JSON list of C-alpha atoms in Angstrom, two decimals:
[
{"chain": "A", "resi": 116, "resn": "GLN", "atom": "CA", "xyz": [1.75, -15.84, -13.24]},
{"chain": "A", "resi": 117, "resn": "VAL", "atom": "CA", "xyz": [-0.27, -13.97, -15.96]},
{"chain": "A", "resi": 118, "resn": "GLN", "atom": "CA", "xyz": [0.37, -10.50, -17.66]},
{"chain": "A", "resi": 119, "resn": "LEU", "atom": "CA", "xyz": [-1.97, -7.78, -18.30]},
{"chain": "A", "resi": 120, "resn": "VAL", "atom": "CA", "xyz": [-1.43, -4.49, -20.34]},
{"chain": "A", "resi": 121, "resn": "GLU", "atom": "CA", "xyz": [-4.26, -2.13, -20.46]},
{"chain": "A", "resi": 122, "resn": "SER", "atom": "CA", "xyz": [-4.42, 0.34, -23.45]},
{"chain": "A", "resi": 123, "resn": "GLU", "atom": "CA", "xyz": [-4.80, 3.73, -23.13]},
{"chain": "A", "resi": 124, "resn": "GLY", "atom": "CA", "xyz": [-7.74, 5.42, -21.79]},
{"chain": "A", "resi": 125, "resn": "GLY", "atom": "CA", "xyz": [-8.86, 8.93, -22.72]},
{"chain": "A", "resi": 126, "resn": "LEU", "atom": "CA", "xyz": [-10.41, 12.26, -22.36]},
{"chain": "A", "resi": 127, "resn": "VAL", "atom": "CA", "xyz": [-14.27, 11.94, -23.31]},
{"chain": "A", "resi": 128, "resn": "GLN", "atom": "CA", "xyz": [-17.40, 14.30, -22.89]},
{"chain": "A", "resi": 129, "resn": "ALA", "atom": "CA", "xyz": [-20.46, 13.19, -20.47]},
{"chain": "A", "resi": 130, "resn": "GLY", "atom": "CA", "xyz": [-22.55, 10.93, -22.46]},
{"chain": "A", "resi": 131, "resn": "GLY", "atom": "CA", "xyz": [-19.93, 9.68, -24.54]},
{"chain": "A", "resi": 132, "resn": "SER", "atom": "CA", "xyz": [-18.19, 6.23, -25.67]},
{"chain": "A", "resi": 133, "resn": "LEU", "atom": "CA", "xyz": [-14.73, 5.05, -24.79]},
{"chain": "A", "resi": 134, "resn": "ARG", "atom": "CA", "xyz": [-13.82, 0.94, -24.65]},
{"chain": "A", "resi": 135, "resn": "LEU", "atom": "CA", "xyz": [-10.76, -0.01, -23.19]},
{"chain": "A", "resi": 136, "resn": "SER", "atom": "CA", "xyz": [-8.78, -3.48, -23.80]},
{"chain": "A", "resi": 137, "resn": "CYS", "atom": "CA", "xyz": [-6.64, -5.38, -21.88]},
{"chain": "A", "resi": 138, "resn": "ALA", "atom": "CA", "xyz": [-4.01, -7.33, -23.38]},
{"chain": "A", "resi": 139, "resn": "VAL", "atom": "CA", "xyz": [-3.48, -11.04, -21.21]},
{"chain": "A", "resi": 140, "resn": "SER", "atom": "CA", "xyz": [-0.64, -13.69, -21.64]},
{"chain": "A", "resi": 141, "resn": "GLY", "atom": "CA", "xyz": [1.31, -15.83, -19.44]},
{"chain": "A", "resi": 142, "resn": "ARG", "atom": "CA", "xyz": [0.31, -19.15, -18.27]},
{"chain": "A", "resi": 143, "resn": "THR", "atom": "CA", "xyz": [-2.84, -20.89, -19.10]},
{"chain": "A", "resi": 144, "resn": "PHE", "atom": "CA", "xyz": [-5.84, -18.69, -18.08]},
{"chain": "A", "resi": 145, "resn": "ASN", "atom": "CA", "xyz": [-9.03, -20.48, -18.60]},
{"chain": "A", "resi": 146, "resn": "ASP", "atom": "CA", "xyz": [-9.63, -20.83, -15.57]},
{"chain": "A", "resi": 147, "resn": "TYR", "atom": "CA", "xyz": [-9.22, -17.26, -13.82]},
{"chain": "A", "resi": 148, "resn": "ILE", "atom": "CA", "xyz": [-11.61, -14.73, -13.52]},
{"chain": "A", "resi": 149, "resn": "MET", "atom": "CA", "xyz": [-11.09, -11.43, -15.09]},
{"chain": "A", "resi": 150, "resn": "GLY", "atom": "CA", "xyz": [-12.32, -7.91, -13.47]},
{"chain": "A", "resi": 151, "resn": "TRP", "atom": "CA", "xyz": [-11.96, -4.49, -14.09]},
{"chain": "A", "resi": 152, "resn": "ILE", "atom": "CA", "xyz": [-11.30, -2.26, -11.43]},
{"chain": "A", "resi": 153, "resn": "ARG", "atom": "CA", "xyz": [-11.19, 1.49, -11.28]},
{"chain": "A", "resi": 154, "resn": "GLN", "atom": "CA", "xyz": [-9.95, 3.96, -8.79]},
{"chain": "A", "resi": 155, "resn": "ALA", "atom": "CA", "xyz": [-10.33, 7.56, -8.40]},
{"chain": "A", "resi": 156, "resn": "PRO", "atom": "CA", "xyz": [-8.26, 10.11, -6.44]},
{"chain": "A", "resi": 157, "resn": "GLY", "atom": "CA", "xyz": [-8.48, 10.09, -2.35]},
{"chain": "A", "resi": 158, "resn": "LYS", "atom": "CA", "xyz": [-11.08, 6.79, -2.66]},
{"chain": "A", "resi": 159, "resn": "GLU", "atom": "CA", "xyz": [-10.44, 3.23, -2.47]},
{"chain": "A", "resi": 160, "resn": "ARG", "atom": "CA", "xyz": [-10.38, 0.46, -5.32]},
{"chain": "A", "resi": 161, "resn": "GLU", "atom": "CA", "xyz": [-14.04, -0.23, -6.74]},
{"chain": "A", "resi": 162, "resn": "PHE", "atom": "CA", "xyz": [-15.13, -3.53, -8.62]},
{"chain": "A", "resi": 163, "resn": "VAL", "atom": "CA", "xyz": [-16.49, -2.37, -12.13]},
{"chain": "A", "resi": 164, "resn": "ALA", "atom": "CA", "xyz": [-17.05, -5.36, -13.86]},
{"chain": "A", "resi": 165, "resn": "GLY", "atom": "CA", "xyz": [-15.93, -9.02, -13.60]},
{"chain": "A", "resi": 166, "resn": "ILE", "atom": "CA", "xyz": [-16.06, -11.92, -16.26]},
{"chain": "A", "resi": 167, "resn": "TYR", "atom": "CA", "xyz": [-15.18, -15.71, -16.46]},
{"chain": "A", "resi": 168, "resn": "TRP", "atom": "CA", "xyz": [-12.65, -16.47, -19.08]},
{"chain": "A", "resi": 169, "resn": "SER", "atom": "CA", "xyz": [-14.35, -20.35, -19.36]},
{"chain": "A", "resi": 170, "resn": "THR", "atom": "CA", "xyz": [-17.83, -18.86, -19.61]},
{"chain": "A", "resi": 171, "resn": "ALA", "atom": "CA", "xyz": [-18.11, -15.42, -20.38]},
{"chain": "A", "resi": 172, "resn": "SER", "atom": "CA", "xyz": [-19.97, -15.06, -17.23]},
{"chain": "A", "resi": 173, "resn": "THR", "atom": "CA", "xyz": [-20.18, -11.41, -15.92]},
{"chain": "A", "resi": 174, "resn": "TYR", "atom": "CA", "xyz": [-21.13, -9.70, -13.41]},
{"chain": "A", "resi": 175, "resn": "TYR", "atom": "CA", "xyz": [-21.43, -5.76, -12.83]},
{"chain": "A", "resi": 176, "resn": "ALA", "atom": "CA", "xyz": [-21.63, -2.49, -10.14]},
{"chain": "A", "resi": 177, "resn": "ASP", "atom": "CA", "xyz": [-24.77, -1.13, -9.61]},
{"chain": "A", "resi": 178, "resn": "SER", "atom": "CA", "xyz": [-22.93, 2.09, -10.61]},
{"chain": "A", "resi": 179, "resn": "VAL", "atom": "CA", "xyz": [-22.58, 1.11, -14.50]},
{"chain": "A", "resi": 180, "resn": "LYS", "atom": "CA", "xyz": [-25.23, -1.81, -14.65]},
{"chain": "A", "resi": 181, "resn": "GLY", "atom": "CA", "xyz": [-26.67, -1.18, -18.20]},
{"chain": "A", "resi": 182, "resn": "ARG", "atom": "CA", "xyz": [-23.76, 1.42, -19.25]},
{"chain": "A", "resi": 183, "resn": "PHE", "atom": "CA", "xyz": [-20.79, -0.47, -19.41]},
{"chain": "A", "resi": 184, "resn": "THR", "atom": "CA", "xyz": [-20.50, -4.22, -20.99]},
{"chain": "A", "resi": 185, "resn": "ILE", "atom": "CA", "xyz": [-17.16, -6.65, -19.88]},
{"chain": "A", "resi": 186, "resn": "SER", "atom": "CA", "xyz": [-16.22, -9.12, -22.34]},
{"chain": "A", "resi": 187, "resn": "ARG", "atom": "CA", "xyz": [-13.40, -11.37, -23.67]},
{"chain": "A", "resi": 188, "resn": "ASP", "atom": "CA", "xyz": [-11.85, -12.81, -26.89]},
{"chain": "A", "resi": 189, "resn": "ASN", "atom": "CA", "xyz": [-10.50, -15.93, -26.70]},
{"chain": "A", "resi": 190, "resn": "ALA", "atom": "CA", "xyz": [-8.45, -15.73, -29.95]},
{"chain": "A", "resi": 191, "resn": "LYS", "atom": "CA", "xyz": [-6.99, -12.48, -29.41]},
{"chain": "A", "resi": 192, "resn": "ASN", "atom": "CA", "xyz": [-6.41, -13.11, -25.18]},
{"chain": "A", "resi": 193, "resn": "THR", "atom": "CA", "xyz": [-7.89, -10.12, -24.90]},
{"chain": "A", "resi": 194, "resn": "LEU", "atom": "CA", "xyz": [-10.38, -8.76, -22.06]},
{"chain": "A", "resi": 195, "resn": "TYR", "atom": "CA", "xyz": [-12.45, -5.68, -23.38]},
{"chain": "A", "resi": 196, "resn": "LEU", "atom": "CA", "xyz": [-14.96, -3.20, -21.22]},
{"chain": "A", "resi": 197, "resn": "GLN", "atom": "CA", "xyz": [-16.94, -0.95, -23.44]},
{"chain": "A", "resi": 198, "resn": "MET", "atom": "CA", "xyz": [-17.94, 2.24, -21.54]},
{"chain": "A", "resi": 199, "resn": "ASN", "atom": "CA", "xyz": [-21.36, 4.26, -22.70]},
{"chain": "A", "resi": 200, "resn": "SER", "atom": "CA", "xyz": [-23.02, 6.71, -21.62]},
{"chain": "A", "resi": 201, "resn": "LEU", "atom": "CA", "xyz": [-19.70, 8.15, -19.43]},
{"chain": "A", "resi": 202, "resn": "LYS", "atom": "CA", "xyz": [-20.46, 10.14, -16.17]},
{"chain": "A", "resi": 203, "resn": "PRO", "atom": "CA", "xyz": [-18.16, 12.69, -14.50]},
{"chain": "A", "resi": 204, "resn": "GLU", "atom": "CA", "xyz": [-18.13, 10.29, -11.93]},
{"chain": "A", "resi": 205, "resn": "ASP", "atom": "CA", "xyz": [-16.65, 7.68, -14.37]},
{"chain": "A", "resi": 206, "resn": "THR", "atom": "CA", "xyz": [-13.64, 9.17, -14.02]},
{"chain": "A", "resi": 207, "resn": "SER", "atom": "CA", "xyz": [-10.72, 7.28, -12.63]},
{"chain": "A", "resi": 208, "resn": "ILE", "atom": "CA", "xyz": [-7.85, 5.26, -13.30]},
{"chain": "A", "resi": 209, "resn": "TYR", "atom": "CA", "xyz": [-9.36, 1.88, -14.60]},
{"chain": "A", "resi": 210, "resn": "TYR", "atom": "CA", "xyz": [-7.28, -1.49, -13.75]},
{"chain": "A", "resi": 211, "resn": "CYS", "atom": "CA", "xyz": [-7.64, -5.05, -15.57]},
{"chain": "A", "resi": 212, "resn": "ALA", "atom": "CA", "xyz": [-6.92, -7.51, -12.93]},
{"chain": "A", "resi": 213, "resn": "ALA", "atom": "CA", "xyz": [-7.10, -11.53, -12.95]},
{"chain": "A", "resi": 214, "resn": "LYS", "atom": "CA", "xyz": [-8.43, -13.94, -9.78]},
{"chain": "A", "resi": 215, "resn": "PHE", "atom": "CA", "xyz": [-8.25, -17.60, -9.16]},
{"chain": "A", "resi": 216, "resn": "PRO", "atom": "CA", "xyz": [-11.86, -19.12, -8.73]},
{"chain": "A", "resi": 217, "resn": "GLY", "atom": "CA", "xyz": [-13.20, -18.24, -5.00]},
{"chain": "A", "resi": 218, "resn": "GLY", "atom": "CA", "xyz": [-13.93, -15.09, -2.77]},
{"chain": "A", "resi": 219, "resn": "MET", "atom": "CA", "xyz": [-15.81, -12.40, -4.08]},
{"chain": "A", "resi": 220, "resn": "ILE", "atom": "CA", "xyz": [-15.62, -11.69, -7.43]},
{"chain": "A", "resi": 221, "resn": "SER", "atom": "CA", "xyz": [-16.27, -7.72, -6.34]},
{"chain": "A", "resi": 222, "resn": "THR", "atom": "CA", "xyz": [-13.72, -7.46, -3.89]},
{"chain": "A", "resi": 223, "resn": "PRO", "atom": "CA", "xyz": [-10.41, -6.00, -5.26]},
{"chain": "A", "resi": 224, "resn": "SER", "atom": "CA", "xyz": [-8.45, -7.64, -2.33]},
{"chain": "A", "resi": 225, "resn": "PHE", "atom": "CA", "xyz": [-9.21, -11.31, -4.26]},
{"chain": "A", "resi": 226, "resn": "TYR", "atom": "CA", "xyz": [-7.49, -10.24, -7.07]},
{"chain": "A", "resi": 227, "resn": "PRO", "atom": "CA", "xyz": [-3.57, -10.91, -7.68]},
{"chain": "A", "resi": 228, "resn": "PHE", "atom": "CA", "xyz": [-2.81, -9.99, -10.61]},
{"chain": "A", "resi": 229, "resn": "TRP", "atom": "CA", "xyz": [-3.35, -6.25, -12.40]},
{"chain": "A", "resi": 230, "resn": "GLY", "atom": "CA", "xyz": [-2.28, -4.19, -14.99]},
{"chain": "A", "resi": 231, "resn": "GLN", "atom": "CA", "xyz": [-0.58, -0.74, -15.17]},
{"chain": "A", "resi": 232, "resn": "GLY", "atom": "CA", "xyz": [-3.54, 1.29, -14.74]},
{"chain": "A", "resi": 233, "resn": "THR", "atom": "CA", "xyz": [-4.93, 3.36, -17.44]},
{"chain": "A", "resi": 234, "resn": "GLN", "atom": "CA", "xyz": [-6.56, 7.11, -16.88]},
{"chain": "A", "resi": 235, "resn": "VAL", "atom": "CA", "xyz": [-10.37, 7.42, -17.94]},
{"chain": "A", "resi": 236, "resn": "THR", "atom": "CA", "xyz": [-11.45, 11.07, -17.78]},
{"chain": "A", "resi": 237, "resn": "VAL", "atom": "CA", "xyz": [-15.23, 12.43, -18.10]},
{"chain": "A", "resi": 238, "resn": "SER", "atom": "CA", "xyz": [-15.84, 16.02, -18.70]},
{"chain": "A", "resi": 239, "resn": "SER", "atom": "CA", "xyz": [-18.78, 17.83, -17.66]}
]
């Protein structure tokens, strides 16, 4: 098992920046793939970004590529999502999630472990 706890999100103006963090604990998670997944009201969960904890290889949804950066700090057991040039359409609840290797990194249903979610609101 792995436990995930996100930091608070927030309200930011369009064009602004925000960094989310996720504290990771539990059994050895070096083999895990970590992801940020978001869900807007009335919409399905959407993959945002993923990272292999062991190698730091990263993957991004086209909608955030070039604006968002996923990273992890091994020493602090923390996952980050740096969000720049935010747009109103980025408004969502953002979840930190973890999965085992195998299956599409970009498919939310393959992630068995989830944090509680944190609200990010981007005003126009």
